[in-house]
Coordinates of C-alpha atoms in Angstrom, one line a residue:
M2 CA 5.7 123.4 58.7
K3 CA 1.9 123.9 58.9
D4 CA 1.9 123.4 54.8
F5 CA 4.0 120.9 55.1
K6 CA 1.0 118.9 58.2
Q7 CA -1.8 119.0 56.0
V8 CA -0.1 117.5 53.4
H9 CA 0.5 114.7 54.9
A10 CA -3.1 114.3 56.7
H11 CA -4.1 114.4 52.6
I12 CA -1.2 111.1 52.3
L13 CA -3.0 109.2 55.8
K14 CA -6.0 109.7 54.5
L15 CA -5.2 108.7 50.8
G16 CA -3.3 105.7 52.1
T17 CA 1.2 105.9 51.6
D18 CA 3.6 102.8 51.2
A19 CA 7.0 103.0 52.6
R20 CA 9.0 104.3 49.4
R21 CA 5.8 107.8 51.2
E22 CA 6.8 107.3 54.1
G23 CA 10.4 107.2 53.0
H24 CA 10.7 110.8 50.6
L25 CA 8.9 112.3 53.4
L26 CA 11.0 111.5 56.6
T27 CA 13.5 112.7 54.5
V28 CA 11.7 116.6 54.0
C29 CA 10.8 116.8 57.5
A30 CA 13.8 115.9 58.8
I31 CA 16.8 118.2 56.7
S32 CA 15.0 120.6 54.5
E33 CA 15.5 124.2 56.3
W34 CA 12.6 124.0 58.2
S35 CA 13.1 120.7 59.5
S36 CA 11.0 119.1 62.9
M37 CA 12.5 116.7 64.3
D38 CA 10.9 116.4 66.5
Y39 CA 7.7 115.5 64.0
A40 CA 10.2 113.7 61.7
C41 CA 10.8 111.1 64.2
S42 CA 6.8 110.6 65.0
I43 CA 6.9 109.5 60.8
F44 CA 9.8 107.5 62.0
R45 CA 7.8 105.6 64.8
N46 CA 5.4 104.7 62.3
I47 CA 7.4 103.2 59.7
S48 CA 6.9 99.7 60.4
D49 CA 10.0 98.0 59.0
P50 CA 11.9 100.9 58.6
G51 CA 16.1 100.4 56.2
V52 CA 19.1 101.4 56.2
F53 CA 17.7 105.3 54.3
E54 CA 15.5 105.6 57.1
F55 CA 17.8 105.6 59.6
N56 CA 20.6 107.2 57.4
T57 CA 18.0 110.0 57.6
M58 CA 17.5 110.8 60.8
I59 CA 20.9 110.1 62.2
R60 CA 21.3 112.7 58.9
G61 CA 18.4 115.1 60.7
Y62 CA 19.5 114.8 63.6
V63 CA 23.5 116.0 63.2
K64 CA 21.7 119.4 61.2
D65 CA 19.5 120.5 64.2
T66 CA 22.9 119.8 66.5
D67 CA 21.3 116.7 68.3
T68 CA 23.9 114.4 68.3
V69 CA 23.5 112.5 71.6
E70 CA 20.2 111.5 69.8
A71 CA 22.4 110.4 66.4
I72 CA 24.7 107.9 68.6
L73 CA 21.8 106.5 70.1
L74 CA 20.2 105.8 66.7
Y75 CA 22.7 104.4 65.6
Q76 CA 23.0 102.2 68.6
E77 CA 19.8 101.1 68.0
M78 CA 20.0 100.3 63.9
H79 CA 22.2 97.6 65.1
R80 CA 20.4 96.6 67.8
K81 CA 17.5 96.1 65.2
G82 CA 19.7 94.0 62.3
V83 CA 19.6 97.1 60.4
K84 CA 23.1 97.1 58.0
P85 CA 24.9 100.5 57.9
D86 CA 26.4 101.5 54.1
N87 CA 28.5 103.9 53.3
F88 CA 26.5 106.7 53.9
T89 CA 25.4 106.2 56.9
Y90 CA 29.3 107.1 58.7
P91 CA 30.0 110.1 57.4
F92 CA 27.0 112.0 59.9
L93 CA 27.3 109.4 62.6
L94 CA 31.4 110.5 62.6
K95 CA 30.8 114.4 62.4
A96 CA 28.2 114.0 65.8
C97 CA 31.5 112.2 66.6
S98 CA 33.2 115.4 66.4
Y99 CA 30.6 117.6 67.5
L100 CA 31.0 115.8 70.5
S101 CA 34.9 115.1 70.9
A102 CA 33.7 111.7 71.6
I103 CA 36.8 110.3 71.1
K104 CA 35.9 106.8 72.8
E105 CA 32.9 106.1 70.7
G106 CA 34.4 107.5 67.1
L107 CA 37.7 105.0 67.3
Q108 CA 34.1 102.6 67.9
V109 CA 32.7 103.4 65.0
H110 CA 36.2 104.0 62.3
G111 CA 36.5 100.2 64.0
H112 CA 32.6 99.8 62.9
A113 CA 33.8 101.2 59.2
Y114 CA 35.8 99.4 58.4
K115 CA 34.8 96.1 59.3
F116 CA 31.1 96.5 57.3
G117 CA 33.9 97.2 54.5
F118 CA 33.8 101.2 54.4
G119 CA 36.5 102.0 56.4
S120 CA 38.3 102.8 52.2
D121 CA 35.4 104.6 51.3
L122 CA 36.5 108.4 50.8
Y123 CA 33.9 110.8 52.2
V124 CA 34.4 108.0 55.5
Q125 CA 38.2 108.5 55.5
N126 CA 37.8 112.5 55.0
S127 CA 35.0 112.4 57.9
L128 CA 37.3 110.7 60.4
I129 CA 40.3 112.9 59.5
N130 CA 37.4 116.2 60.9
L131 CA 37.2 113.6 64.0
Y132 CA 41.0 113.0 64.6
G133 CA 41.7 116.3 63.9
K134 CA 38.9 117.8 66.5
C135 CA 39.7 115.3 69.3
G136 CA 43.7 116.6 69.2
E137 CA 44.4 113.0 67.3
M138 CA 46.7 114.3 65.3
Q139 CA 48.9 110.9 65.1
S140 CA 45.3 108.8 64.3
C141 CA 43.8 112.5 61.8
F142 CA 48.0 111.7 59.5
K143 CA 47.3 107.6 60.0
V144 CA 44.0 108.2 57.7
F145 CA 44.9 110.4 55.5
E146 CA 48.4 108.8 54.7
S147 CA 47.0 105.5 53.7
M148 CA 44.2 107.3 51.6
D149 CA 44.9 105.5 48.0
Q150 CA 43.0 108.6 47.2
V151 CA 42.6 112.7 48.1
N152 CA 40.1 115.1 47.8
I153 CA 39.9 119.0 48.2
A154 CA 37.8 118.2 51.6
S155 CA 40.7 115.7 52.9
W156 CA 43.3 118.5 52.9
S157 CA 40.6 120.8 54.1
S158 CA 40.3 118.7 57.3
L159 CA 43.8 117.6 57.1
I160 CA 44.6 121.9 57.3
G161 CA 42.0 122.9 59.6
S162 CA 42.8 120.5 62.1
H163 CA 46.2 121.6 62.1
A164 CA 44.9 125.2 63.0
K165 CA 42.3 124.4 65.5
M166 CA 45.4 122.7 67.9
G167 CA 48.0 125.8 67.5
F168 CA 50.2 123.2 64.3
W169 CA 50.8 126.9 62.5
N170 CA 53.1 126.4 60.6
E171 CA 52.4 122.8 60.1
S172 CA 49.0 122.9 58.9
L173 CA 51.3 126.2 56.5
R174 CA 53.3 124.2 55.4
L175 CA 50.3 121.6 54.0
F176 CA 49.0 124.4 53.1
S177 CA 51.8 124.5 50.6
E178 CA 52.1 121.2 49.9
M179 CA 48.6 121.3 48.5
N180 CA 49.3 124.2 47.0
N181 CA 52.1 122.0 44.7
E182 CA 49.9 119.3 44.0
G183 CA 48.1 121.5 42.2
L184 CA 45.3 121.7 44.5
W185 CA 44.6 125.3 44.6
R186 CA 41.4 125.1 44.0
A187 CA 40.9 124.7 47.6
D188 CA 37.6 125.4 49.4
K189 CA 35.9 128.5 51.7
S190 CA 36.7 126.6 55.0
T191 CA 40.6 126.0 53.7
L192 CA 41.2 129.4 52.5
V193 CA 40.0 130.7 56.2
S194 CA 42.0 128.2 58.6
V195 CA 44.5 129.4 56.3
L196 CA 44.1 133.0 57.3
S197 CA 43.9 131.9 60.8
C198 CA 47.3 130.5 61.1
C199 CA 48.8 133.7 59.9
A200 CA 47.1 135.8 61.7
N201 CA 48.2 134.0 64.5
L202 CA 51.7 133.8 63.4
G203 CA 52.0 137.6 62.6
S204 CA 53.3 135.9 58.9
L205 CA 51.8 139.2 56.8
D206 CA 52.9 137.5 53.7
S207 CA 51.8 134.4 53.8
G208 CA 48.4 136.0 54.0
R209 CA 49.1 138.2 51.4
S210 CA 49.6 135.4 49.1
V211 CA 45.9 133.6 50.4
H212 CA 43.9 137.0 49.6
G213 CA 45.8 137.4 46.1
F214 CA 44.8 134.0 45.8
L215 CA 41.4 135.0 46.7
L216 CA 41.0 138.0 44.3
R217 CA 42.3 135.9 41.1
N218 CA 39.6 132.8 42.0
V219 CA 36.8 133.5 43.3
S220 CA 34.0 136.0 42.1
E221 CA 32.0 136.7 45.1
L222 CA 33.5 137.0 49.2
N223 CA 31.3 136.0 51.4
V224 CA 30.9 137.4 54.8
I225 CA 32.8 135.3 56.8
V226 CA 35.6 134.8 54.6
Q227 CA 36.3 139.2 54.2
T228 CA 35.8 138.7 58.2
S229 CA 38.6 136.2 58.7
L230 CA 40.8 138.7 56.1
I231 CA 39.8 141.3 58.4
D232 CA 41.4 139.3 61.3
M233 CA 44.7 138.4 59.4
Y234 CA 45.6 141.8 58.6
V235 CA 44.7 143.4 62.1
K236 CA 46.3 140.3 64.3
C237 CA 49.2 141.1 61.7
G238 CA 49.9 144.9 62.7
S239 CA 48.6 146.1 59.0
I240 CA 45.8 147.9 60.5
E241 CA 45.2 150.0 57.9
K242 CA 44.5 147.4 55.1
G243 CA 41.8 146.0 57.7
L244 CA 40.3 148.9 58.3
F245 CA 40.2 149.5 54.4
L246 CA 38.3 146.0 53.8
F247 CA 36.2 146.5 56.4
E248 CA 34.7 150.0 55.2
N249 CA 34.0 148.6 51.9
M250 CA 32.1 145.7 53.1
Q251 CA 28.6 145.8 51.3
R252 CA 27.2 143.9 54.4
R253 CA 28.8 143.5 57.5
N254 CA 27.3 141.5 60.6
Q255 CA 28.4 141.1 64.4
L256 CA 31.2 139.3 63.8
S257 CA 33.0 142.1 61.1
Y258 CA 32.5 144.5 63.5
T259 CA 33.5 142.9 66.5
V260 CA 37.0 142.0 64.7
I261 CA 37.4 145.7 64.0
I262 CA 36.9 146.7 67.2
S263 CA 39.6 144.6 69.2
G264 CA 42.2 145.2 66.5
L265 CA 41.9 148.8 67.1
S266 CA 41.7 148.3 70.6
V267 CA 45.0 146.1 70.7
H268 CA 46.5 148.8 68.1
G269 CA 45.1 151.3 70.6
R270 CA 43.1 152.8 68.6
A271 CA 40.7 153.5 71.6
E272 CA 38.2 156.4 69.8
E273 CA 38.2 155.5 66.7
A274 CA 37.5 151.9 68.5
L275 CA 34.6 153.4 69.7
K276 CA 33.1 155.3 66.7
I277 CA 32.9 152.1 65.0
F278 CA 31.2 150.8 67.4
G279 CA 28.8 153.9 67.3
D280 CA 28.0 152.6 63.5
M281 CA 26.9 149.3 64.6
L282 CA 24.2 150.6 66.6
N283 CA 23.1 153.8 64.3
E284 CA 23.4 150.6 61.9
G285 CA 20.5 148.9 63.3
L286 CA 22.6 146.1 64.9
T287 CA 22.3 145.1 68.4
P288 CA 25.3 144.5 70.2
D289 CA 26.3 140.4 72.0
E290 CA 28.4 140.3 75.4
I291 CA 30.9 139.7 72.6
V292 CA 30.9 143.2 70.8
Y293 CA 31.4 144.5 74.9
V294 CA 34.5 142.8 75.2
G295 CA 36.0 144.7 73.4
V296 CA 34.7 147.9 73.1
L297 CA 35.3 147.9 77.3
S298 CA 38.8 146.0 76.5
A299 CA 39.3 149.2 73.6
C300 CA 39.0 151.8 76.9
S301 CA 41.3 150.3 79.0
H302 CA 43.8 150.4 76.1
G303 CA 43.1 154.1 75.5
G304 CA 42.9 154.3 79.6
L305 CA 40.0 155.8 78.1
V306 CA 38.1 154.6 82.6
D307 CA 35.0 156.9 82.2
E308 CA 34.0 156.1 79.2
G309 CA 34.8 152.3 79.6
L310 CA 32.7 152.9 83.2
K311 CA 29.6 154.3 81.0
L312 CA 29.4 151.7 78.5
F313 CA 29.4 149.3 80.7
K314 CA 26.5 150.5 82.9
K315 CA 25.3 150.8 79.0
M316 CA 26.2 147.3 78.5
R317 CA 23.7 146.2 81.5
F318 CA 20.4 148.4 81.7
E319 CA 20.5 149.6 78.1
H320 CA 20.8 146.3 75.9
Q321 CA 20.4 144.2 78.9
I322 CA 23.7 142.2 79.0
V323 CA 24.8 140.4 83.0
P324 CA 28.0 141.3 83.0
T325 CA 30.4 137.1 82.6
V326 CA 33.6 137.8 84.4
E327 CA 35.2 138.7 81.3
H328 CA 33.3 142.3 81.3
Y329 CA 34.6 141.9 84.7
G330 CA 38.2 141.1 84.0
C331 CA 38.4 144.4 81.8
L332 CA 37.2 146.7 83.5
V333 CA 39.8 145.1 86.8
D334 CA 42.5 146.2 83.5
L335 CA 40.7 149.1 82.8
L336 CA 41.5 151.0 86.5
A337 CA 45.1 149.1 87.6
R338 CA 46.8 150.2 84.5
A339 CA 44.9 153.6 84.7
G340 CA 47.2 152.9 88.3
K341 CA 43.5 153.3 90.3
I342 CA 45.0 149.6 92.3
D343 CA 42.1 150.4 94.7
E344 CA 39.8 151.3 93.8
A345 CA 40.4 148.1 91.0
V346 CA 40.8 145.9 94.0
E347 CA 36.7 147.4 95.7
F348 CA 35.5 146.5 92.4
I349 CA 36.9 142.2 92.5
K350 CA 35.1 142.8 95.9
K351 CA 32.3 143.5 95.0
M352 CA 31.8 141.9 91.9
P353 CA 28.6 139.7 91.4
K354 CA 31.2 136.6 90.4
K355 CA 33.9 134.8 91.8
P356 CA 37.2 136.5 90.0
N357 CA 39.2 134.1 87.4
D358 CA 42.4 133.3 87.2
V359 CA 42.0 136.1 84.4
I360 CA 41.2 139.3 86.5
W361 CA 43.8 138.1 88.9
R362 CA 46.5 138.2 86.6
S363 CA 45.7 141.8 85.5
L364 CA 45.6 142.4 88.4
L365 CA 49.1 141.6 89.3
S366 CA 50.7 142.4 86.4
S367 CA 49.3 146.6 87.6
C368 CA 50.9 145.8 91.0
K369 CA 54.1 145.3 88.7
V370 CA 54.2 148.2 86.4
H371 CA 52.7 151.0 89.4
E372 CA 54.7 148.9 92.5
H373 CA 52.5 148.5 94.2
L374 CA 53.7 145.7 96.6
Q375 CA 51.6 144.6 98.9
T376 CA 48.2 144.3 96.8
A377 CA 50.9 141.9 94.3
E378 CA 50.9 139.5 96.7
T379 CA 47.6 139.6 97.8
A380 CA 46.9 138.6 94.1
S381 CA 49.4 136.2 93.6
E382 CA 47.6 134.7 96.7
K383 CA 44.8 133.6 95.2
L384 CA 46.5 132.7 91.9
S385 CA 47.9 130.1 94.0
E386 CA 44.5 128.8 94.5
L387 CA 43.4 128.6 91.4
D388 CA 46.2 127.5 89.9
P389 CA 49.1 126.1 91.9
N390 CA 51.3 125.3 89.2
N391 CA 51.0 128.3 87.0
T392 CA 54.6 129.1 85.5
S393 CA 54.2 132.7 84.7
D394 CA 52.3 134.0 87.3
S395 CA 55.3 132.5 90.0
V396 CA 57.6 135.0 86.8
L397 CA 55.3 138.1 87.7
L398 CA 55.9 137.8 91.2
S399 CA 59.0 137.1 91.1
N400 CA 59.9 139.9 88.3
T401 CA 57.5 142.3 91.1
Y402 CA 59.9 141.5 93.6
A403 CA 62.6 141.9 91.5
K404 CA 61.6 146.4 90.3
A405 CA 61.2 146.7 93.9
H406 CA 65.2 145.4 94.8
R407 CA 63.6 142.9 97.1
W408 CA 66.0 140.4 96.1
E409 CA 65.5 137.6 99.3
D410 CA 61.6 137.4 98.6
L411 CA 62.0 137.2 94.7
A412 CA 65.0 134.0 96.2
K413 CA 61.7 132.4 98.1
V414 CA 59.6 132.9 95.1
R415 CA 62.4 131.1 93.1
K416 CA 63.6 128.3 95.5
S417 CA 59.4 127.4 95.5
M418 CA 59.1 127.2 91.6
A419 CA 61.9 124.9 91.0
D420 CA 60.7 122.9 94.6
K421 CA 57.5 122.3 92.4
G422 CA 59.4 120.7 89.2
L423 CA 58.1 124.7 87.8
S424 CA 60.2 126.4 84.7
Q425 CA 59.9 130.0 82.7
I426 CA 59.1 129.8 79.8
P427 CA 62.0 131.4 77.8
G428 CA 60.8 134.6 75.5
F429 CA 61.2 134.8 72.2
S430 CA 60.3 137.5 69.5
T431 CA 59.8 136.4 65.5
V432 CA 60.6 138.1 62.3
E433 CA 59.4 138.1 59.0
V434 CA 61.4 138.2 56.0
K435 CA 61.5 137.0 52.7
R436 CA 58.1 134.9 53.8
K437 CA 60.1 132.7 55.7
L438 CA 60.0 133.6 60.0
H439 CA 62.5 133.7 61.7
K440 CA 62.5 132.9 65.2
F441 CA 64.7 134.7 68.3
V442 CA 65.1 133.9 72.0
S443 CA 68.2 136.1 74.2
Q444 CA 70.6 135.8 74.2
D445 CA 71.2 134.1 71.1
K446 CA 73.3 133.0 68.7
S447 CA 71.7 130.4 66.8
H448 CA 71.0 131.9 63.7
P449 CA 73.2 131.0 61.1
K450 CA 73.8 135.1 60.5
S451 CA 74.6 134.8 63.9
N452 CA 77.8 137.3 63.6
D453 CA 75.8 139.6 61.5
I454 CA 73.2 140.2 63.8
Y455 CA 75.4 141.0 66.5
E456 CA 77.9 143.2 64.8
M457 CA 74.6 145.5 63.2
I458 CA 73.4 145.1 67.6
H459 CA 76.9 146.8 67.9
Q460 CA 76.6 149.7 65.8
M461 CA 72.9 149.8 66.6
E462 CA 73.9 151.0 70.0
W463 CA 77.5 152.9 68.5
Q464 CA 74.6 155.4 66.9
L465 CA 72.3 155.2 70.2
K466 CA 75.2 156.3 72.3
F467 CA 74.4 160.1 69.7
E468 CA 70.0 160.0 70.5
G469 CA 71.4 160.0 74.6
Y470 CA 70.4 156.6 75.2
L471 CA 71.2 154.6 78.5
P472 CA 69.9 150.6 79.0
D473 CA 67.6 151.0 81.8
L474 CA 69.1 148.8 84.4
S475 CA 66.2 148.2 86.1
Q476 CA 64.5 145.9 83.9
V477 CA 67.3 143.6 84.6
L478 CA 65.6 140.7 87.2
F479 CA 68.1 139.2 88.4
D480 CA 70.8 140.6 91.4
V481 CA 74.1 140.6 89.1
D482 CA 76.7 143.5 88.3
E483 CA 76.2 146.0 85.6
E484 CA 77.6 144.8 83.1
E485 CA 76.1 141.5 82.8
K486 CA 73.0 143.3 83.2
R487 CA 73.4 145.9 79.7
D488 CA 74.8 142.3 77.8
R489 CA 71.4 140.5 79.0
L490 CA 69.9 143.7 77.9
R491 CA 71.9 144.0 74.7
A492 CA 71.1 140.6 73.1
H493 CA 67.5 140.8 74.6
S494 CA 64.9 138.1 71.3
Q495 CA 63.6 141.9 70.2
K496 CA 66.6 143.4 69.3
L497 CA 68.3 140.9 68.1
A498 CA 64.4 140.2 65.5
I499 CA 65.2 144.2 64.6
A500 CA 68.9 144.0 63.5
Y501 CA 68.1 140.6 61.2
A502 CA 65.6 142.5 59.8
L503 CA 67.2 145.9 59.3
L504 CA 69.9 143.9 57.9
Y505 CA 67.9 141.9 55.3
T506 CA 64.7 143.6 55.0
S507 CA 65.1 146.9 51.9
Q508 CA 65.2 150.5 53.6
E509 CA 61.1 151.1 52.7
S510 CA 59.4 148.1 54.0
T511 CA 58.1 148.0 57.3
I512 CA 59.5 146.1 60.0
R513 CA 57.0 144.0 61.7
V514 CA 58.1 142.0 65.2
V515 CA 55.4 139.1 67.3
K516 CA 56.1 138.6 71.1
N517 CA 55.1 135.7 73.0
L518 CA 55.4 138.2 76.7
R519 CA 55.4 141.8 77.2
M520 CA 57.6 144.1 76.1
S521 CA 59.2 145.5 78.9
R522 CA 60.0 149.8 79.3
D523 CA 64.2 149.3 77.8
C524 CA 63.0 148.1 74.2
H525 CA 60.4 150.3 74.4
T526 CA 62.9 153.2 74.4
Y527 CA 65.4 151.2 73.0
T528 CA 62.8 150.5 69.7
K529 CA 61.6 154.5 69.2
L530 CA 65.2 155.2 69.1
I531 CA 66.3 153.0 66.3
S532 CA 62.9 154.4 64.3
K533 CA 64.1 157.7 64.4
I534 CA 67.6 156.8 63.2
F535 CA 67.1 153.7 60.7
D536 CA 63.9 155.7 59.1
R537 CA 61.9 152.8 59.4
T538 CA 58.0 152.0 60.6
I539 CA 58.8 149.1 63.1
I540 CA 55.4 147.2 64.0
V541 CA 55.5 144.8 67.7
R542 CA 52.7 142.3 68.5
D543 CA 53.6 142.0 72.6
R544 CA 51.5 139.8 74.4
N545 CA 48.7 142.6 74.9
R546 CA 49.1 145.0 72.3
F547 CA 50.8 146.4 68.9
H548 CA 53.3 149.1 69.5
H549 CA 53.8 151.1 66.0
F550 CA 57.5 153.5 66.0
K551 CA 58.1 155.9 63.7
D552 CA 59.7 158.7 63.8
G553 CA 61.4 158.2 67.4
I554 CA 57.1 157.9 68.9
C555 CA 55.1 155.1 70.0
S556 CA 50.4 154.8 69.2
C557 CA 50.5 154.0 72.4
K558 CA 51.8 156.7 74.1
D559 CA 53.5 155.1 76.1
Y560 CA 51.0 153.6 78.3
W561 CA 50.6 150.4 78.2

């Protein structure tokens, strides 16, 4: 910048013309070392700026993430009667998408159409991106379907938008459709979005196919793509593959370390997570607050209370990181999960930050496990103040009462839910068989192979008797007779998913189940024994962590 200013001074002494001013503005606003303050001083001294100069400034502000200024400059452009061109709108729409400014975006869309650029490919791609980032999926699709021609960027924006909004199945479907149209030259950003969908769905087979494409078509993967692959494998239950990729990275950054540490944490491999954290420090990388969330979570999942408390102090005093509410939440979870409920409560009282719903929910969940009813009721009251219409909190409290056989209190909670119009989100489990995800809910008989599945359930139970298995009827949180409790336990969604996988996958393959709720004690014991009886590795991802079952043993060591 210093050299640029010297050159600029010489040009001013020698005299300049409008064309040279435009070139100066471009260099100053868009280069890597750009200064928008200095670019603005050049711009304001141009006597009659045209569309090129306005576009350059809008682009520069967007690059500098000063998106409000970009939109204000567009307004000024109109006041001065400068007619925009097709280069104006892509960057302007990007500014609106950064701000999630859908109202302004709609107006810009109208202007683009009015000035005859509504069918411009780059404008349309920017509109897909805008509507997608603002969650306007219907408008996003409408623009895409109206296009005379589409390119990789069009598909990338559409797929990425669906991934961002959590429409993971739809995103994978679109990716498959793009592939069928012969557009397998997908850019890296598209593939990162697809890998994210595979990770969230637990769809390992789909993730492997994307990895295969990358190996065949991309000579060198950058750190972002490599980290996305690690994240996919870790979240799909293949922690060994994730570790292999991590260990073979030539260059790692903070995000790479964060992903693998968090991954090891949810797989219950706390000691390895702490070792890799030590490797990160030895490599000279300074940890940030996000890495420490993963490290403290690892201690929580591994029951490493003393180590967690030491690391919390190390974060504050050695690395000078001011704890966020997430860090305090990790400490509360660490103490409460270990049964130190009273210590967790005292810790919450001494927190300098106001505890959020996640902290109280974590405490309430541990109170259910350790049957600490009084604290559970306190946590529930706090949650009601923060979010009175959260169904899962009411269900958690009612389940705590049910476990303690306090049926009258349970009935009061259920009645309160009914009065508020709250309904419980049903538990479900998914299992991937031959690259297709099959979803089951408890007592489910809607699957085409339902008869075969229930016959398999019967066979499984018959063999479980020889292993001494007895259903844990205390896990049925309803005041019903024992026979009905057995029926409810028999057809839990997790058991249905495992039965289907045992029927339709090869003996050598690993069964991978994804649940939306925390695993029950009964399902945990059941799955341990099934892994031994059928000599299968079964990996279950519940709401909190992964469980690896093999030879009748679980990786969590019955601590979760």
